[in-house]
Coordinates of C-alpha atoms in Angstrom, one line a residue:
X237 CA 30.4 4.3 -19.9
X238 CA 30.2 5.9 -16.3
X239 CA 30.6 3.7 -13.6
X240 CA 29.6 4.5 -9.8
X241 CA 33.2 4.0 -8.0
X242 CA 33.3 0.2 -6.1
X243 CA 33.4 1.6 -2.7
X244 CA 30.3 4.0 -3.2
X245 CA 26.6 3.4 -1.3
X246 CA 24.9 3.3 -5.1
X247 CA 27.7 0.7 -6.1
X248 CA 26.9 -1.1 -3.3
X249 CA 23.1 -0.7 -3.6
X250 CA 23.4 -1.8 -7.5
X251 CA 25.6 -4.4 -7.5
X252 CA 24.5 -6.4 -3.8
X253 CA 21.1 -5.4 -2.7
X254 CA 18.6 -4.3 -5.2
X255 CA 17.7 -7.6 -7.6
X256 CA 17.7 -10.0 -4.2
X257 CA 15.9 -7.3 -2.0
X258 CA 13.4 -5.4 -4.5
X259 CA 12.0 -9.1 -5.3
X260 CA 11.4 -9.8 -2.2
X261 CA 9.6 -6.6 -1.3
X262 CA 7.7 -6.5 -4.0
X263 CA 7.0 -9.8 -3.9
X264 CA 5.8 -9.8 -0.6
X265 CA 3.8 -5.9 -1.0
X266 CA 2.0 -7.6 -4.5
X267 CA -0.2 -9.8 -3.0
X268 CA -1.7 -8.3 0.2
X269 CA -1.9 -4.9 -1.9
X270 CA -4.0 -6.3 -4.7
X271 CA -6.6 -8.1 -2.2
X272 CA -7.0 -5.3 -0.4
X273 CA -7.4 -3.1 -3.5
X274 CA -9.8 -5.8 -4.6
X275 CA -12.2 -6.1 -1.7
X276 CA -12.0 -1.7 -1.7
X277 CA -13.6 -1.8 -5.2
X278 CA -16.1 -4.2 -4.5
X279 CA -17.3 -3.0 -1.4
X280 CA -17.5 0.6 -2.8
X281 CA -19.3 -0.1 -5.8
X282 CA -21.9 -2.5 -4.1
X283 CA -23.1 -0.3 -1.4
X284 CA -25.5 2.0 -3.6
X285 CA -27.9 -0.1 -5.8
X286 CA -29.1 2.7 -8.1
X287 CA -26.4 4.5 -7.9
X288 CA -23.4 3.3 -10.0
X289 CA -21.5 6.8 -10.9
X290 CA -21.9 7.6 -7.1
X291 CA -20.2 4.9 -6.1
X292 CA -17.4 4.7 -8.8
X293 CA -16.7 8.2 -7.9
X294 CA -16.6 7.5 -4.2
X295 CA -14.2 4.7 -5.2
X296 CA -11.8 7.1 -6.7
X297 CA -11.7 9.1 -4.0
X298 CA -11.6 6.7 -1.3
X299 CA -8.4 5.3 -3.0
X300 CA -7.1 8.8 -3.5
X301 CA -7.9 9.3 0.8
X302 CA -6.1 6.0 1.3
X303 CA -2.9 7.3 -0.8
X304 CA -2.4 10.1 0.9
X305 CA -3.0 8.4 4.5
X306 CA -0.5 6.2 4.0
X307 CA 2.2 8.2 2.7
X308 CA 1.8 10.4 5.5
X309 CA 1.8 7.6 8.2
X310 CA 4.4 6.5 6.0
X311 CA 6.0 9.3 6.3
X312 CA 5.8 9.7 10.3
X313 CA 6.6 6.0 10.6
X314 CA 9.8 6.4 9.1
X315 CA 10.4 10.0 10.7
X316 CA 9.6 8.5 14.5
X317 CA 10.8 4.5 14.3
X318 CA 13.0 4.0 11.2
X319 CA 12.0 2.2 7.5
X320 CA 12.2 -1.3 9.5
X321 CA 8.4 -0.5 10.5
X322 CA 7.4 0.1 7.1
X323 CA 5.7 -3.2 6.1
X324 CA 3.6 -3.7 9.3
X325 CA 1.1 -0.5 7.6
X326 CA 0.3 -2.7 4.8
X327 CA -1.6 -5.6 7.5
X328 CA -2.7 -3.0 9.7
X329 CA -4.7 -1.0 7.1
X330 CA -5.6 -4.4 5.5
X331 CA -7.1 -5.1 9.3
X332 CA -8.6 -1.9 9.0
X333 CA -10.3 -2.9 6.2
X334 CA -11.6 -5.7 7.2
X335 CA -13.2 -3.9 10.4
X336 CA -14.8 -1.9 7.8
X337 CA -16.5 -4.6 6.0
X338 CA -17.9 -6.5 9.3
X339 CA -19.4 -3.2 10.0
X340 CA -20.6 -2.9 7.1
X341 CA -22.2 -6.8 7.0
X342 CA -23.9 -6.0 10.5
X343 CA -26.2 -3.7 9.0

């Protein structure tokens, strides 16, 4: 069986950081994901009464548009400040969001 050698960065990574930290991440990315996700879905689909395949394609492709946003804000986040900045774009695009959906309630 290979073995990465104890004083390598993927030893290290393997045996010290990954079960503790990947829990945690994920743990913490889960929960604010999936409500946002949730609240996407159901304020797409709502908006056109008579219109149900309109708005299921407009879901797709507003999840698609919100994919590729954030990887590339991801992207430029980590290129300009560093991955430490990384989980403050899941509450601001949550924020976002929300904006969106108060708009939305005004009408």
């Amino acid at each position: 069986m290979l073995r990465p050698h104890p004083h390598s960065s993927i030893y290290y990574i393997i045996q010290e950081e990954i079960p503790l930290a990947t829990i945690f991440v994920i743990g913490l990315w889960v929960f604010p994901y999936s409500s946002f996700f949730l609240n996407e879905s159901t304020y797409m689909i709502s908006s056109p009464l008579n219109a149900k395949e309109f708005a299921n394609s407009r879901a797709t492709s507003s999840g698609n548009l919100g994919v590729t946003l954030d990887k590339t804000l991801g992207g430029w986040m980590i290129a300009t400040h560093g991955v430490v900045f990384i989980p403050w774009l899941t509450p601001g695009f949550g924020f976002l969001a929300y904006i969106m959906m108060l708009c939305r309630g005004f009408r």
